[in-house]
Short mmCIF file of C-alpha atoms in Angstrom, two decimals:
data_model
loop_
_atom_site.label_atom_id
_atom_site.label_comp_id
_atom_site.label_asym_id
_atom_site.label_seq_id
_atom_site.Cartn_x
_atom_site.Cartn_y
_atom_site.Cartn_z
CA MET B 131 18.52 23.43 -12.85
CA ALA B 132 20.49 21.32 -10.37
CA PHE B 133 20.09 17.58 -10.71
CA ILE B 134 17.92 16.05 -7.97
CA ASP B 135 19.31 12.70 -6.85
CA TYR B 136 16.22 10.76 -5.79
CA TYR B 137 18.36 7.71 -4.99
CA LYS B 138 20.35 9.78 -2.51
CA THR B 139 17.11 11.16 -1.05
CA LEU B 140 15.96 7.62 -0.21
CA GLY B 141 19.45 6.50 0.80
CA ILE B 142 19.67 3.71 -1.78
CA GLU B 143 21.90 2.71 -4.69
CA LYS B 144 20.90 3.19 -8.30
CA THR B 145 20.79 -0.60 -8.63
CA ALA B 146 18.21 -0.91 -5.83
CA SER B 147 15.30 -3.28 -6.42
CA GLN B 148 11.65 -2.19 -6.23
CA ASP B 149 11.41 -3.90 -2.87
CA ASP B 150 14.46 -1.96 -1.63
CA ILE B 151 12.79 1.28 -2.74
CA LYS B 152 9.55 0.40 -0.95
CA LYS B 153 11.35 -0.45 2.30
CA ALA B 154 13.50 2.70 2.21
CA TYR B 155 10.48 4.91 1.53
CA ARG B 156 8.40 3.41 4.34
CA LYS B 157 11.24 3.77 6.83
CA LEU B 158 11.87 7.44 6.00
CA ALA B 159 8.18 8.33 5.65
CA ARG B 160 7.51 7.07 9.16
CA LYS B 161 10.49 9.02 10.53
CA TYR B 162 9.61 12.37 8.94
CA HIS B 163 5.81 12.13 8.80
CA PRO B 164 4.14 15.48 9.74
CA ASP B 165 2.05 13.75 12.41
CA LEU B 166 5.24 12.86 14.27
CA ASN B 167 6.93 16.19 13.56
CA PRO B 168 4.09 18.76 13.70
CA ASP B 169 6.30 21.81 14.34
CA ASP B 170 9.41 20.75 12.44
CA LYS B 171 9.50 22.58 9.09
CA GLU B 172 12.69 20.81 8.05
CA ALA B 173 11.12 17.39 8.67
CA ASN B 174 8.04 18.42 6.64
CA LYS B 175 10.31 19.52 3.79
CA LEU B 176 12.17 16.22 3.88
CA PHE B 177 8.86 14.36 3.90
CA GLN B 178 7.85 16.12 0.67
CA GLN B 179 11.21 15.29 -0.92
CA ILE B 180 10.83 11.64 0.12
CA ASN B 181 7.36 11.50 -1.47
CA GLU B 182 8.69 13.09 -4.65
CA ALA B 183 11.54 10.59 -4.85
CA ASN B 184 9.21 7.67 -4.23
CA GLU B 185 6.80 8.87 -6.91
CA ALA B 186 9.57 8.72 -9.49
CA LEU B 187 11.33 5.53 -8.44
CA SER B 188 8.48 3.27 -7.30
CA ASP B 189 7.02 3.14 -10.81
CA PRO B 190 9.34 1.33 -13.30
CA GLU B 191 8.30 3.51 -16.25
CA LYS B 192 8.76 6.74 -14.31
CA ARG B 193 12.05 5.48 -12.94
CA LYS B 194 13.31 4.80 -16.45
CA LYS B 195 12.44 8.35 -17.51
CA TYR B 196 14.07 9.80 -14.39
CA ASP B 197 17.29 7.85 -15.01
CA GLU B 198 17.43 9.27 -18.53
CA TYR B 199 16.12 12.81 -18.13
CA GLY B 200 16.84 13.73 -14.50
CA GLU B 201 14.68 16.51 -13.06
CA ASN B 202 12.86 16.85 -16.41
CA TRP B 203 11.57 13.27 -16.30
CA LYS B 204 7.94 14.40 -16.07
CA HIS B 205 8.28 16.11 -19.46
CA ALA B 206 10.13 13.29 -21.21
CA ASP B 207 7.30 12.59 -23.67
CA GLN B 208 7.03 16.27 -24.60
CA TYR B 209 10.78 16.42 -25.06
CA GLU B 210 10.77 13.49 -27.48
CA GLU B 211 7.92 15.01 -29.51
CA ALA B 212 9.54 18.43 -29.61
CA LYS B 213 12.94 16.98 -30.53
CA LYS B 214 11.36 15.06 -33.40
CA ALA B 215 9.53 18.17 -34.61
CA GLN B 216 12.70 20.30 -34.47
CA SER B 217 14.67 17.64 -36.32
CA GLN B 218 12.07 17.59 -39.09
CA GLN B 219 12.04 21.40 -39.22
CA HIS B 220 15.83 21.44 -39.56
CA ALA B 221 15.63 19.01 -42.45
CA TYR B 222 13.31 21.36 -44.35
CA GLN B 223 14.96 24.65 -43.43
CA GLY B 224 18.50 24.36 -44.70
CA GLY B 225 19.76 21.50 -42.57
CA GLY B 226 18.79 18.87 -45.07
CA ASN B 227 16.61 18.02 -48.04
CA PRO B 228 13.94 15.34 -47.75
CA PHE B 229 14.33 14.65 -51.46
CA GLY B 230 18.11 14.46 -51.51
CA GLY B 231 21.29 15.90 -50.04
CA SER B 232 22.47 15.77 -46.47
CA SER B 233 20.41 15.75 -43.31
CA GLN B 234 21.33 15.82 -39.62
CA THR B 235 20.23 13.41 -36.89
CA TYR B 236 19.54 15.13 -33.59
CA THR B 237 20.62 13.52 -30.31
CA SER B 238 20.74 14.69 -26.71
CA GLU B 239 24.16 16.23 -27.42
CA ASN B 240 22.45 18.75 -29.68
CA PHE B 241 20.55 20.02 -26.65
CA GLY B 242 23.24 20.52 -24.04
CA GLY B 243 24.77 17.09 -23.50
CA GLY B 244 21.93 15.59 -21.48
CA ASP B 245 20.76 18.65 -19.51
CA PHE B 246 17.39 19.35 -21.14
CA SER B 247 16.42 22.47 -19.16
CA ASP B 248 17.64 24.91 -21.83
CA PHE B 249 15.92 22.89 -24.50
CA PHE B 250 12.58 23.07 -22.72
CA GLU B 251 13.09 26.79 -22.20
CA SER B 252 13.72 27.34 -25.90
CA MET B 253 10.93 25.08 -27.13
CA PHE B 254 8.13 26.07 -24.71
CA GLY B 255 9.21 29.32 -23.10
CA ASN B 256 10.18 31.69 -25.91
CA ALA B 257 7.85 34.24 -27.36
CA GLY B 258 8.53 33.20 -30.95
CA GLY B 259 7.32 29.61 -30.49
CA ARG B 260 3.90 28.43 -31.47
CA GLN B 261 3.13 27.67 -27.85
CA GLY B 262 4.38 29.78 -24.97
CA GLY B 263 5.52 28.15 -21.74
CA ALA B 264 2.66 29.75 -19.85
CA ASN B 265 0.21 27.77 -21.96
CA VAL B 266 1.70 24.34 -21.27
CA LYS B 267 -0.36 22.66 -18.54
CA TYR B 268 1.37 20.20 -16.25
CA LYS B 269 -0.23 17.82 -13.79
CA GLY B 270 0.83 18.30 -10.17
CA GLN B 271 2.98 15.89 -8.22
CA ASP B 272 1.41 12.68 -6.94
CA TYR B 273 1.70 12.15 -3.18
CA GLN B 274 2.19 8.90 -1.28
CA ALA B 275 0.99 8.31 2.29
CA GLU B 276 0.61 5.41 4.72
CA LEU B 277 -2.13 4.80 7.26
CA LYS B 278 -2.00 2.20 10.02
CA LEU B 279 -5.20 0.43 11.11
CA ASN B 280 -5.95 -2.33 13.55
CA LEU B 281 -8.20 -5.18 12.45
CA SER B 282 -11.17 -3.73 14.35
CA ASP B 283 -10.83 -0.48 12.38
CA ALA B 284 -10.71 -2.35 9.10
CA TYR B 285 -13.84 -4.31 10.06
CA LYS B 286 -16.16 -1.30 9.83
CA THR B 287 -16.64 1.69 7.55
CA HIS B 288 -15.44 4.79 9.36
CA LYS B 289 -13.86 8.19 8.89
CA GLN B 290 -10.37 9.32 9.81
CA THR B 291 -8.41 12.53 9.45
CA ILE B 292 -4.94 12.23 7.98
CA THR B 293 -2.29 14.88 7.45
CA VAL B 294 -0.47 14.93 4.12
CA ASN B 295 2.13 17.64 3.50
CA GLY B 296 0.63 19.79 6.24
CA LYS B 297 -2.91 19.48 4.91
CA ASN B 298 -5.66 17.73 6.92
CA LEU B 299 -7.93 15.43 4.93
CA ARG B 300 -11.09 13.75 6.23
CA ILE B 301 -11.43 10.42 4.44
CA THR B 302 -13.91 7.54 4.54
CA ILE B 303 -12.34 4.10 4.92
CA PRO B 304 -14.62 1.32 3.62
CA ALA B 305 -15.07 -1.83 5.67
CA GLY B 306 -12.96 -4.75 4.48
CA ILE B 307 -9.85 -2.75 3.56
CA ALA B 308 -6.90 -5.14 3.17
CA ASP B 309 -3.34 -4.94 4.42
CA GLY B 310 -1.19 -3.37 1.72
CA GLN B 311 -4.20 -2.09 -0.25
CA VAL B 312 -3.75 1.26 -1.98
CA ILE B 313 -6.55 3.78 -2.44
CA LYS B 314 -6.26 6.69 -4.86
CA LEU B 315 -7.75 10.08 -4.00
CA GLY B 316 -7.92 12.06 -7.21
CA GLY B 317 -6.80 15.69 -7.10
CA GLN B 318 -5.42 15.53 -3.55
CA GLY B 319 -1.78 15.67 -4.60
CA GLY B 320 0.40 18.64 -5.47
CA PRO B 321 -1.01 21.66 -7.34
CA GLY B 322 -0.88 21.65 -11.13
CA LYS B 323 1.21 24.13 -13.08
CA ASN B 324 -0.14 26.66 -15.56
CA GLY B 325 -3.70 25.58 -14.87
CA GLY B 326 -2.97 21.88 -15.10
CA PRO B 327 -4.80 19.36 -12.88
CA ASN B 328 -3.67 18.59 -9.35
CA GLY B 329 -1.77 15.42 -8.70
CA ASP B 330 -3.31 12.46 -6.90
CA LEU B 331 -2.85 11.02 -3.42
CA TYR B 332 -2.13 7.32 -3.01
CA ILE B 333 -2.75 5.91 0.48
CA THR B 334 -1.27 2.54 1.44
CA PHE B 335 -3.05 0.82 4.34
CA ASN B 336 -1.14 -1.22 6.91
CA VAL B 337 -3.59 -3.44 8.81
CA GLY B 338 -2.15 -4.96 11.97
CA GLU B 339 -2.70 -8.44 13.40
CA HIS B 340 -5.37 -9.31 15.96
CA PRO B 341 -4.70 -11.21 19.21
CA VAL B 342 -7.62 -13.61 18.68
CA PHE B 343 -8.53 -13.71 14.99
CA LYS B 344 -6.34 -14.39 12.02
CA ARG B 345 -7.53 -12.94 8.72
CA LEU B 346 -7.03 -14.58 5.34
CA ASN B 347 -8.72 -12.62 2.56
CA ASN B 348 -12.35 -12.38 3.79
CA ASP B 349 -12.23 -15.37 6.14
CA LEU B 350 -11.34 -15.34 9.83
CA TYR B 351 -9.73 -18.11 11.85
CA ALA B 352 -9.78 -18.62 15.64
CA ASN B 353 -9.19 -21.31 18.24
CA GLN B 354 -11.79 -22.35 20.82
CA GLU B 355 -10.85 -24.23 23.97
CA LEU B 356 -13.03 -27.21 24.99
CA ASP B 357 -12.90 -28.96 28.33
CA LEU B 358 -12.40 -32.70 28.18
CA TYR B 359 -15.83 -33.56 29.53
CA THR B 360 -17.71 -31.47 26.94
CA ALA B 361 -15.59 -32.97 24.19
CA ILE B 362 -16.43 -36.50 25.37
CA LEU B 363 -20.05 -36.10 26.40
CA GLY B 364 -21.11 -33.24 24.12
CA GLY B 365 -22.78 -30.01 25.13
CA GLU B 366 -22.53 -26.31 24.36
CA VAL B 367 -19.72 -23.79 24.27
CA THR B 368 -19.77 -20.00 23.93
CA ALA B 369 -17.46 -18.79 21.16
CA ALA B 370 -16.38 -15.29 20.25
CA THR B 371 -16.99 -13.86 16.79
CA PHE B 372 -15.79 -10.48 15.58
CA ASP B 373 -19.13 -8.81 16.28
CA GLY B 374 -20.27 -10.70 19.39
CA LYS B 375 -20.62 -14.15 20.91
CA VAL B 376 -22.50 -17.24 19.77
CA LYS B 377 -23.38 -20.58 21.35
CA LEU B 378 -22.20 -23.68 19.52
CA LYS B 379 -23.44 -27.23 19.96
CA VAL B 380 -20.59 -29.65 20.51
CA PRO B 381 -21.25 -33.27 19.45
CA ALA B 382 -20.22 -36.03 21.82
CA GLY B 383 -16.81 -37.43 20.95
CA THR B 384 -15.47 -34.24 19.40
CA GLN B 385 -11.79 -34.69 18.58
CA ASN B 386 -8.96 -32.27 19.21
CA GLY B 387 -8.40 -30.11 16.11
CA THR B 388 -11.97 -30.40 14.87
CA LYS B 389 -12.84 -27.38 12.73
CA VAL B 390 -16.30 -25.83 12.38
CA ARG B 391 -17.41 -23.18 9.91
CA LEU B 392 -19.65 -20.26 10.85
CA LYS B 393 -21.08 -18.91 7.61
CA ASN B 394 -21.07 -15.12 7.14
CA LYS B 395 -19.27 -14.57 10.46
CA GLY B 396 -15.99 -13.64 8.83
CA PHE B 397 -14.68 -10.32 7.53
CA PRO B 398 -16.80 -7.90 5.47
CA VAL B 399 -16.21 -8.01 1.72
CA TYR B 400 -14.72 -4.74 0.49
CA LYS B 401 -17.38 -2.39 -0.94
CA LYS B 402 -20.06 -5.11 -0.92
CA ASP B 403 -22.54 -4.19 1.79
CA GLY B 404 -23.96 -7.14 3.70
CA GLU B 405 -21.45 -9.67 2.34
CA PHE B 406 -19.07 -11.43 4.71
CA GLY B 407 -16.56 -14.21 4.61
CA ASN B 408 -16.67 -17.20 6.97
CA LEU B 409 -15.30 -17.79 10.46
CA PHE B 410 -13.46 -21.07 11.00
CA ILE B 411 -13.13 -22.21 14.62
CA THR B 412 -10.72 -24.97 15.60
CA TYR B 413 -11.42 -26.82 18.85
CA THR B 414 -8.51 -27.30 21.24
CA ILE B 415 -9.28 -29.82 23.99
CA LYS B 416 -7.91 -28.92 27.39
CA ILE B 417 -6.64 -31.88 29.40
CA PRO B 418 -7.35 -31.46 33.12
CA ALA B 419 -4.32 -31.10 35.37
CA HIS B 420 -3.85 -31.72 39.11
CA LEU B 421 -6.37 -34.55 39.31
CA SER B 422 -7.48 -35.74 42.74
CA GLU B 423 -6.89 -39.33 43.71
CA LYS B 424 -10.60 -40.08 43.27
CA GLN B 425 -10.54 -38.59 39.73
CA LYS B 426 -7.51 -40.67 38.87
CA ASP B 427 -9.25 -43.79 40.14
CA LEU B 428 -12.30 -43.02 37.98
CA PHE B 429 -10.14 -42.54 34.89
CA LYS B 430 -8.38 -45.86 35.62
CA GLU B 431 -11.76 -47.50 35.92
CA LEU B 432 -12.76 -46.07 32.54
CA GLN B 433 -9.48 -47.27 31.11
CA ASN B 434 -10.08 -50.76 32.38
CA LEU B 435 -13.59 -50.78 30.97
CA ASP B 436 -12.29 -49.65 27.60
CA GLN B 437 -9.71 -52.44 27.53
CA LYS B 438 -12.24 -55.22 28.17
#
């Protein structure tokens, strides 16, 4: 079997960091995603190869196995067990004596100099073995996907249809999903082999920024403009929350930068119905411009009174 260079698939060096792998995968996945290339079979094929490469390299343990075993990395544990069993069998059947005499240590060179395909064929695929290849069940390939949401989408539980490897999936997205959060959908990956279970689908959510509200965990932050007169004399102001508007009482003498907390007016807590974070509103006092001469005179009068 020809060696599959996952590093070349993602366009990175073998020394690439995990962050480099993540960036390369996201860039290529966006370029070749089936939603953007609905009728391009070659792009869909490349998208599958990119997912396969990312599955192996994004996980440090899987990456270590891939670096050592190549395209047989998924069967590395079985290889080690089978190699150990064959070595023990050799020791008992003429290759060595457990109670004395010579014995042989088996290395990868005994199985084709690092290409393990023939070894797997002989151990699991021959008719004389205890277990035929057709009886070995392998889990299917795990898939990776990305889904972009705006903050309003993430605020409420809703359904969306996504396309993964040409297959449409209707999924429920819980309110409160976070930027960068990964959700696993069991059994929605590649088909298993020889009756093995399907792989899983891992969806990474990219939640965009909002023009008014800034989100930090379950809390929201926003600015509210106050006119100078309300700030000085007190009064009411109408402020926007994520699910509507509220009236706030403004105390006389409110200073620029004053922050108020609106309890339970923040972002919904993930998978906890009825629980919300807080909304923090910071007052920004607007200084009037283009004053009339009479207004200027009144402000000077106030200034003089304040200085007495």
